[in-house]
GROMACS .gro file of C-alpha atoms in nm:
model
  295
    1UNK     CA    1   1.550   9.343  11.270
    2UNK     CA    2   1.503   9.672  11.068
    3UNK     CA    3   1.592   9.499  10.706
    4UNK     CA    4   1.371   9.215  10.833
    5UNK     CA    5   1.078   9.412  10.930
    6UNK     CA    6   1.129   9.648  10.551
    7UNK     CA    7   1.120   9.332  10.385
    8UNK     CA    8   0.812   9.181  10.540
    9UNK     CA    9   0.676   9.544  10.467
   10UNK     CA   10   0.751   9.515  10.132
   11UNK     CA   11   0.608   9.204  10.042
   12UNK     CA   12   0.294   9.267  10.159
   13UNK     CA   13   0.276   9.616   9.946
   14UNK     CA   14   0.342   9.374   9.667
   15UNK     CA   15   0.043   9.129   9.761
   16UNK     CA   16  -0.200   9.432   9.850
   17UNK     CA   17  -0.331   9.449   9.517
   18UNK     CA   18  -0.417   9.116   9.520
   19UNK     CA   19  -0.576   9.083   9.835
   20UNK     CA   20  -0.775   9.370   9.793
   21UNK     CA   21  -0.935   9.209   9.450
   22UNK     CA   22  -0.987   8.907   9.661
   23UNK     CA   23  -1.164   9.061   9.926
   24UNK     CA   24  -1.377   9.327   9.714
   25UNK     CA   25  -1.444   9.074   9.404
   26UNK     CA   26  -1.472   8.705   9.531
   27UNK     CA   27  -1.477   8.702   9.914
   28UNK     CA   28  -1.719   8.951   9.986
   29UNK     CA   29  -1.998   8.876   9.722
   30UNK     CA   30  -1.920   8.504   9.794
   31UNK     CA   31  -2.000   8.606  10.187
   32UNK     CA   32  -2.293   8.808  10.077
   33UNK     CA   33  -2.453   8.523   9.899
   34UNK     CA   34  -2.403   8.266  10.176
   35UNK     CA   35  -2.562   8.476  10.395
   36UNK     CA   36  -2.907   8.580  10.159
   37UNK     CA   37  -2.901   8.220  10.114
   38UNK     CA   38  -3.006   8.200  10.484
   39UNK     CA   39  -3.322   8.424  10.441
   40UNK     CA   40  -3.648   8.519  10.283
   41UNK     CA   41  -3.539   8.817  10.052
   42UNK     CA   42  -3.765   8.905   9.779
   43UNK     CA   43  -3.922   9.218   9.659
   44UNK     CA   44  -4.054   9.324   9.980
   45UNK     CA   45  -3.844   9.544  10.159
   46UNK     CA   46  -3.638   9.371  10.431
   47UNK     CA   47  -3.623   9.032  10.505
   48UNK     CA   48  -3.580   8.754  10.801
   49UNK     CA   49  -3.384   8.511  10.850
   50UNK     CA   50  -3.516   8.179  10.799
   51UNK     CA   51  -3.212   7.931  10.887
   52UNK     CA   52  -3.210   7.592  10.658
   53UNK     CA   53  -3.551   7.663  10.467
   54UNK     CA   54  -3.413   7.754  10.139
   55UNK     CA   55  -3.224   7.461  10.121
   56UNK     CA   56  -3.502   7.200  10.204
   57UNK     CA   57  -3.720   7.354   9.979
   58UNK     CA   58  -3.505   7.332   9.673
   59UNK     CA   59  -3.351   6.974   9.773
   60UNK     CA   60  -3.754   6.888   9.830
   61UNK     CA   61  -3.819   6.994   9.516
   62UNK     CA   62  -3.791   6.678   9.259
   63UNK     CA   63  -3.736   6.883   8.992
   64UNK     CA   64  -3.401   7.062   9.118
   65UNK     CA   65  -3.290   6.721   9.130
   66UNK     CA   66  -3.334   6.646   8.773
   67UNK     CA   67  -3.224   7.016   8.693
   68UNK     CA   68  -2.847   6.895   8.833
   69UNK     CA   69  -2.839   6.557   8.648
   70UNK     CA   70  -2.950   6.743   8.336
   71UNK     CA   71  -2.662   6.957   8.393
   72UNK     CA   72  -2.404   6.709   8.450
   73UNK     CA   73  -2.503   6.561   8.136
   74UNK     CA   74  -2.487   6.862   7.963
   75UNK     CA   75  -2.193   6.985   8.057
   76UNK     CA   76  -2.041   6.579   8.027
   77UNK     CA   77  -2.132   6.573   7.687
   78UNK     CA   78  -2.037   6.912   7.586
   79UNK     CA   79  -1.683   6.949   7.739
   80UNK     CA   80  -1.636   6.579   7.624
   81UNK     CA   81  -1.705   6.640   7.230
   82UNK     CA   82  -1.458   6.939   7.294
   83UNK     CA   83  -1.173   6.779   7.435
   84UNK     CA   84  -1.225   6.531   7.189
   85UNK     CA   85  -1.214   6.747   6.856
   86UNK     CA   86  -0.952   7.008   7.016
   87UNK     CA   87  -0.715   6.728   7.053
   88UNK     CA   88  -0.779   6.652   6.676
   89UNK     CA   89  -0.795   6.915   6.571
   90UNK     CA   90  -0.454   7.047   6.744
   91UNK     CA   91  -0.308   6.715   6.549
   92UNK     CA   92  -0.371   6.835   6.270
   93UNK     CA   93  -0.275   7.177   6.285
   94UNK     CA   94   0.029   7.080   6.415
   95UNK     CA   95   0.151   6.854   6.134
   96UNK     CA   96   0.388   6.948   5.880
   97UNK     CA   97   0.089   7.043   5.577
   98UNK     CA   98   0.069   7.322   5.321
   99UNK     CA   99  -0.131   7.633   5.437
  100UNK     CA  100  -0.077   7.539   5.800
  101UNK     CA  101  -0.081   7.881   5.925
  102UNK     CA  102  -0.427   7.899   5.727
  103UNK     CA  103  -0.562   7.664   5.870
  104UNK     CA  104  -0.462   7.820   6.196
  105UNK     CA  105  -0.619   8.131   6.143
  106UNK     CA  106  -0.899   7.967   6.016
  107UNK     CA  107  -0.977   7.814   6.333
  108UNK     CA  108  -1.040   8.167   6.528
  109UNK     CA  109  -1.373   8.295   6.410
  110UNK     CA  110  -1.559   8.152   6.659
  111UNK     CA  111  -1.423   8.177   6.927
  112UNK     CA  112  -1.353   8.607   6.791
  113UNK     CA  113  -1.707   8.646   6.664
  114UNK     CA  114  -1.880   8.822   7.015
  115UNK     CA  115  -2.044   8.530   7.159
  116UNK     CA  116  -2.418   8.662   7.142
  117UNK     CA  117  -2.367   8.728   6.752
  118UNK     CA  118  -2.258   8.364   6.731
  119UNK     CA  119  -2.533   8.226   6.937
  120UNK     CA  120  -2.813   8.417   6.717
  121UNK     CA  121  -2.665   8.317   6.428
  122UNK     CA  122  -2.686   7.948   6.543
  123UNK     CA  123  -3.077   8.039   6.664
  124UNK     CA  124  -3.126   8.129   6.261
  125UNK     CA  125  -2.936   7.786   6.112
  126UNK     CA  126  -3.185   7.621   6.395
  127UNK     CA  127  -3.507   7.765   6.260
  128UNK     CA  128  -3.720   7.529   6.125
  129UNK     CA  129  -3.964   7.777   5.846
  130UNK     CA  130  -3.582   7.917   5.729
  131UNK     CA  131  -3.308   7.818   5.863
  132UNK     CA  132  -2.985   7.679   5.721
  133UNK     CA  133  -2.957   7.327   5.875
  134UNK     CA  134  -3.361   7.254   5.831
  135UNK     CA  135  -3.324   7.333   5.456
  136UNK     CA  136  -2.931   7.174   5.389
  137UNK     CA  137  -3.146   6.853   5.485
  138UNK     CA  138  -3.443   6.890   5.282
  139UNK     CA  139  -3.241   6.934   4.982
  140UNK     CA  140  -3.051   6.609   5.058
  141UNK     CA  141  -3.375   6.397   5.126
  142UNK     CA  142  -3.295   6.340   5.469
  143UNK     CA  143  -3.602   6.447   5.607
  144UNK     CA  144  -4.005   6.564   5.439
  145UNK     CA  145  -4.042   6.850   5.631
  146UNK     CA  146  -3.937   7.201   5.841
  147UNK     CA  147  -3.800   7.130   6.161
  148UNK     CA  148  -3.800   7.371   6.451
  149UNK     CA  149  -3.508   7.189   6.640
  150UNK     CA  150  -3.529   7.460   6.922
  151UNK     CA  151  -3.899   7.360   6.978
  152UNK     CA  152  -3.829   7.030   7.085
  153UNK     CA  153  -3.731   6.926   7.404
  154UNK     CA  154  -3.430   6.603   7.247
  155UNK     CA  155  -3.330   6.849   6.992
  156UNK     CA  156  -3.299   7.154   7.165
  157UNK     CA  157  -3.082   6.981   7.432
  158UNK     CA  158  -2.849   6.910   7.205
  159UNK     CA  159  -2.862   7.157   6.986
  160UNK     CA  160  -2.744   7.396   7.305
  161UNK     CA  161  -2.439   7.185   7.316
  162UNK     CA  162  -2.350   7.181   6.929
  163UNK     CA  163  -2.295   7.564   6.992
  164UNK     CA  164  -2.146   7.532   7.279
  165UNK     CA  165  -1.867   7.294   7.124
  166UNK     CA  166  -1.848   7.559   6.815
  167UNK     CA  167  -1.775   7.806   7.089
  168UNK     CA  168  -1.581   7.651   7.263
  169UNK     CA  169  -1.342   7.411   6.989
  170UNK     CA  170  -1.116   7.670   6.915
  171UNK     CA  171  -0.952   7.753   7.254
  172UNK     CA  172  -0.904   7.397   7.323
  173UNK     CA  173  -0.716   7.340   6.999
  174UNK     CA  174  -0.507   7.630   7.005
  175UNK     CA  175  -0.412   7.550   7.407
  176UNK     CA  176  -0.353   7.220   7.330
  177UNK     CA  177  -0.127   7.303   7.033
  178UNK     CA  178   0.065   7.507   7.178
  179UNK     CA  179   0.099   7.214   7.440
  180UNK     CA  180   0.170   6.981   7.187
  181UNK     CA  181   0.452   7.259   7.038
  182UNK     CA  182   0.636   7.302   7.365
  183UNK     CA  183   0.724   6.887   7.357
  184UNK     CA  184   1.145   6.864   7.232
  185UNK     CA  185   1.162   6.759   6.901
  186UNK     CA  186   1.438   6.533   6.977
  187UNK     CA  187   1.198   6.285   7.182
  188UNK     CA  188   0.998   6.296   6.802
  189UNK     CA  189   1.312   6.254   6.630
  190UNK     CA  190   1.474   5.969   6.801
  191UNK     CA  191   1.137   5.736   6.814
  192UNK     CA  192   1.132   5.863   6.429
  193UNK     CA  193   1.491   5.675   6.355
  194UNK     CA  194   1.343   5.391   6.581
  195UNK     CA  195   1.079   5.347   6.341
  196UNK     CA  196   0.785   5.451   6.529
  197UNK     CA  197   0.489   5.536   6.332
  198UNK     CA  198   0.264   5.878   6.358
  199UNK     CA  199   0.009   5.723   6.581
  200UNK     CA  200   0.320   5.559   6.794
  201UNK     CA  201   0.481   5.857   6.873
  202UNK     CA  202   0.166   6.058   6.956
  203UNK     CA  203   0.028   5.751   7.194
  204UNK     CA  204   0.348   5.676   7.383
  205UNK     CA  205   0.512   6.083   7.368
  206UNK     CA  206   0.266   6.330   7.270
  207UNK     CA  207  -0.039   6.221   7.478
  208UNK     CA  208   0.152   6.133   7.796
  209UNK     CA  209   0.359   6.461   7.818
  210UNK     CA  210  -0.005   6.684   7.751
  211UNK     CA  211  -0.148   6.527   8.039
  212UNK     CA  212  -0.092   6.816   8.248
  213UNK     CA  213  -0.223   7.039   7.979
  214UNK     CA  214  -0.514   6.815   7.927
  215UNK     CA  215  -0.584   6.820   8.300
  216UNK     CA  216  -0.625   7.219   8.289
  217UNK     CA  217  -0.809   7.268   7.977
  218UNK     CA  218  -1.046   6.978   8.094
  219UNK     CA  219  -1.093   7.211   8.402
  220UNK     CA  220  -1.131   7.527   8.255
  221UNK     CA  221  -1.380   7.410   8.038
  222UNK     CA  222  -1.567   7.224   8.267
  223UNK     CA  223  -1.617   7.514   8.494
  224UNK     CA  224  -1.692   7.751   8.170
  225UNK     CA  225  -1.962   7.489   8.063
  226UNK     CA  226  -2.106   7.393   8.406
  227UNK     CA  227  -2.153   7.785   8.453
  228UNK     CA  228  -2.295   7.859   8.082
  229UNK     CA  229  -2.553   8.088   8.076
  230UNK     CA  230  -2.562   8.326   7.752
  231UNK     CA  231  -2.632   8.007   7.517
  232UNK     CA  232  -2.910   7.825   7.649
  233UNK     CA  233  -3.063   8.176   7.780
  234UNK     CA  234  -3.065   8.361   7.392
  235UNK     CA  235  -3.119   7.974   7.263
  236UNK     CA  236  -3.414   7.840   7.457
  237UNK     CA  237  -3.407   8.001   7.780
  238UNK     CA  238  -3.433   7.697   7.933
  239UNK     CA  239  -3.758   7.538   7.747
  240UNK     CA  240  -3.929   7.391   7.592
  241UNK     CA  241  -4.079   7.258   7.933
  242UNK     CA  242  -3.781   7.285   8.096
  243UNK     CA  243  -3.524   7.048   7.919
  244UNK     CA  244  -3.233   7.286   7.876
  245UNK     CA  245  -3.299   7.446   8.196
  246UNK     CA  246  -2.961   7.386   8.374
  247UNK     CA  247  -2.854   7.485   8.701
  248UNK     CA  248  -2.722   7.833   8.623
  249UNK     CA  249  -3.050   7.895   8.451
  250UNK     CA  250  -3.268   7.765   8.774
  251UNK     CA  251  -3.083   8.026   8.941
  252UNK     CA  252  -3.179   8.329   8.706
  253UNK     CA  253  -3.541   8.230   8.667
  254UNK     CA  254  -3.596   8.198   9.067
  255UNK     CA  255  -3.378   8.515   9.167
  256UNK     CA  256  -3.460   8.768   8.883
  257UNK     CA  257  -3.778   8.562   8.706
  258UNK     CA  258  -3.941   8.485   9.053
  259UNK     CA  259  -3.733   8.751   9.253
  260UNK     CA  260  -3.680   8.502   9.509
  261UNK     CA  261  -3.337   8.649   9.627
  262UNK     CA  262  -3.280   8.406   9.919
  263UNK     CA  263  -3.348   8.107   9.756
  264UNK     CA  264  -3.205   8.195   9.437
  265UNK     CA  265  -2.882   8.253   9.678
  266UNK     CA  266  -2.935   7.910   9.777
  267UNK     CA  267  -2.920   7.760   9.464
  268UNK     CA  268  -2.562   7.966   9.358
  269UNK     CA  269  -2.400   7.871   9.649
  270UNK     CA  270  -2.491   7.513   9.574
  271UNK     CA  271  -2.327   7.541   9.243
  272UNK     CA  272  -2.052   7.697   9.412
  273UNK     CA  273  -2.036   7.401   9.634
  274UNK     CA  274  -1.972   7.206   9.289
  275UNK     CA  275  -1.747   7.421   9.085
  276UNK     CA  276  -1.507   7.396   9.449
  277UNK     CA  277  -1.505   7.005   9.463
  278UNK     CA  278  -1.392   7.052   9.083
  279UNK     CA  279  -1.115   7.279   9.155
  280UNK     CA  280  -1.011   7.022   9.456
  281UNK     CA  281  -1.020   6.696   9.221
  282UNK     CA  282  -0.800   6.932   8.977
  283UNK     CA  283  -0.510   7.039   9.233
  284UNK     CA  284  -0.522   6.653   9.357
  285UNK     CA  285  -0.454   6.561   9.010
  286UNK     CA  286  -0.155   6.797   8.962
  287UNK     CA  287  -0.022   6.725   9.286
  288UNK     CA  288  -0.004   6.380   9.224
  289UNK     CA  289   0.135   6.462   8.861
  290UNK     CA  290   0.445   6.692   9.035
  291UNK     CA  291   0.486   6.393   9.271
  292UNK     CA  292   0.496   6.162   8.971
  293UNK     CA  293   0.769   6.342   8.827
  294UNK     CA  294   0.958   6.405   9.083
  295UNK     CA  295   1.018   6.037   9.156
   0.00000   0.00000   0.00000
């Protein structure tokens, strides 16, 4: 009973760390939030309690509406085009070439250069009177004239998630590299002295055995970009009229632009509400995975 009792003593010494970051640094703000979601806090000292309000008003609102389907889109398009040239890029870096670790290193910059430096670089290339991408097309004929790209509602949209994808390439293709590096070589080697082809081998054994990477990443970058707030804040913050304003941003202009507290809470627990059905449509995915394999 004695060594039973130590033990169970023990182990939770080992998991009081953990628990105590839980409750200090997730579980109570997350409480905190759910409950100033509930009321009227502003400036004003105090506040009351004003049940469901917060929530009818912002789901009564059109525009909150089109402020989540402009961030699904966003964030579709963004972590898509990232996926997408990680996976190409990792290809490529992982094939046997000259200068390979080059190329490796060469992939880092962005994703080393402090984020803020890299977005304000990307506001200068965007600038229409001098900037780099405005001019590059001039010279080429492609268009008469300056083009502020941030000053229009199409362009600036996606102009947000072209730096968001620079951002955000190089941890994809180094996670999924490594990914692709942890395969045996001897599954690569045997479809090799079948015959198989490059593309073969990396439809039928590279791509099937990074699902499970490919699952995470997606994830982790999903939740990164639905949560993005540093480039379309030093980009556009949120304009013009509105059309990079994503959820995230909604919240910081209502609780520290309007200093609506309450229903600024409102509107972070609903993207908490999202970012939780992601995490659940993620662990369903691995389960079934494990299961997969273990038949």
């Amino acid at each position: 009973m004695t060594s039973t009792r130590s033990a169970t003593l023990f182990a939770l010494a080992l998991l009081a760390p953990a628990l105590i970051y839980i409750l200090t640094i997730v579980a109570y703000p997350l409480v905190d939030t759910i409950i100033l979601s509930f009321t009227n806090a502003s400036l004003r000292p105090g506040y009351d309690f004003v049940g469901w309000a917060n929530y009818q008003r912002i789901f009564g609102a059109g525009n909150f509406t089109e402020v989540i389907i402009r961030t699904f889109i966003w964030t579709f398009f963004s972590v898509s085009i990232k996926m997408i040239i990680g996976m190409c890029g990792a290809v490529l870096l992982n094939a046997a070439i000259p200068g390979q670790m080059v190329f490796r290193i060469l992939t880092m910059p962005p994703w080393i250069v402090p984020m803020a430096i890299g977005i304000f670089m990307w506001g200068w290339m965007y600038n229409g009177q001098f900037g780099m991408i405005s001019g590059l097309l001039q010279n080429f004929g492609i268009i008469d004239g300056p083009v502020a790209w941030l000053a229009y509602g199409d362009t600036a949209f996606w102009a947000t998630i072209v730096t968001d994808v620079w951002i955000g390439v190089p941890m994809v293709t180094i996670y999924f590299l490594a990914a692709m590096q942890s395969i045996p070589r001897d599954l690569h080697e045997a479809a090799w002295t079948d015959g198989a082809g490059r593309f073969y081998r990396l439809r039928r054994i590279t791509l099937p055995l990074m699902v499970p990477a490919i699952i995470t990443m997606s994830l982790l970058s999903l939740i990164a970009t639905f949560n993005s707030f540093d480039i379309i804040w030093i980009l556009t913050q949120g304009g013009p009229s509105g059309s990079t304003t994503t959820m995230i941003i909604d919240t910081y202009k209502t609780a520290m632009g309007s200093r609506k507290y309450g229903e600024g809470a409102a509107r972070a627990v609903v993207i908490s509400i999202f970012v939780t059905m992601f995490c659940i449509v993620y662990f369903r995915a691995v389960r079934k995975l494990q299961q997969g394999e273990a038949k």
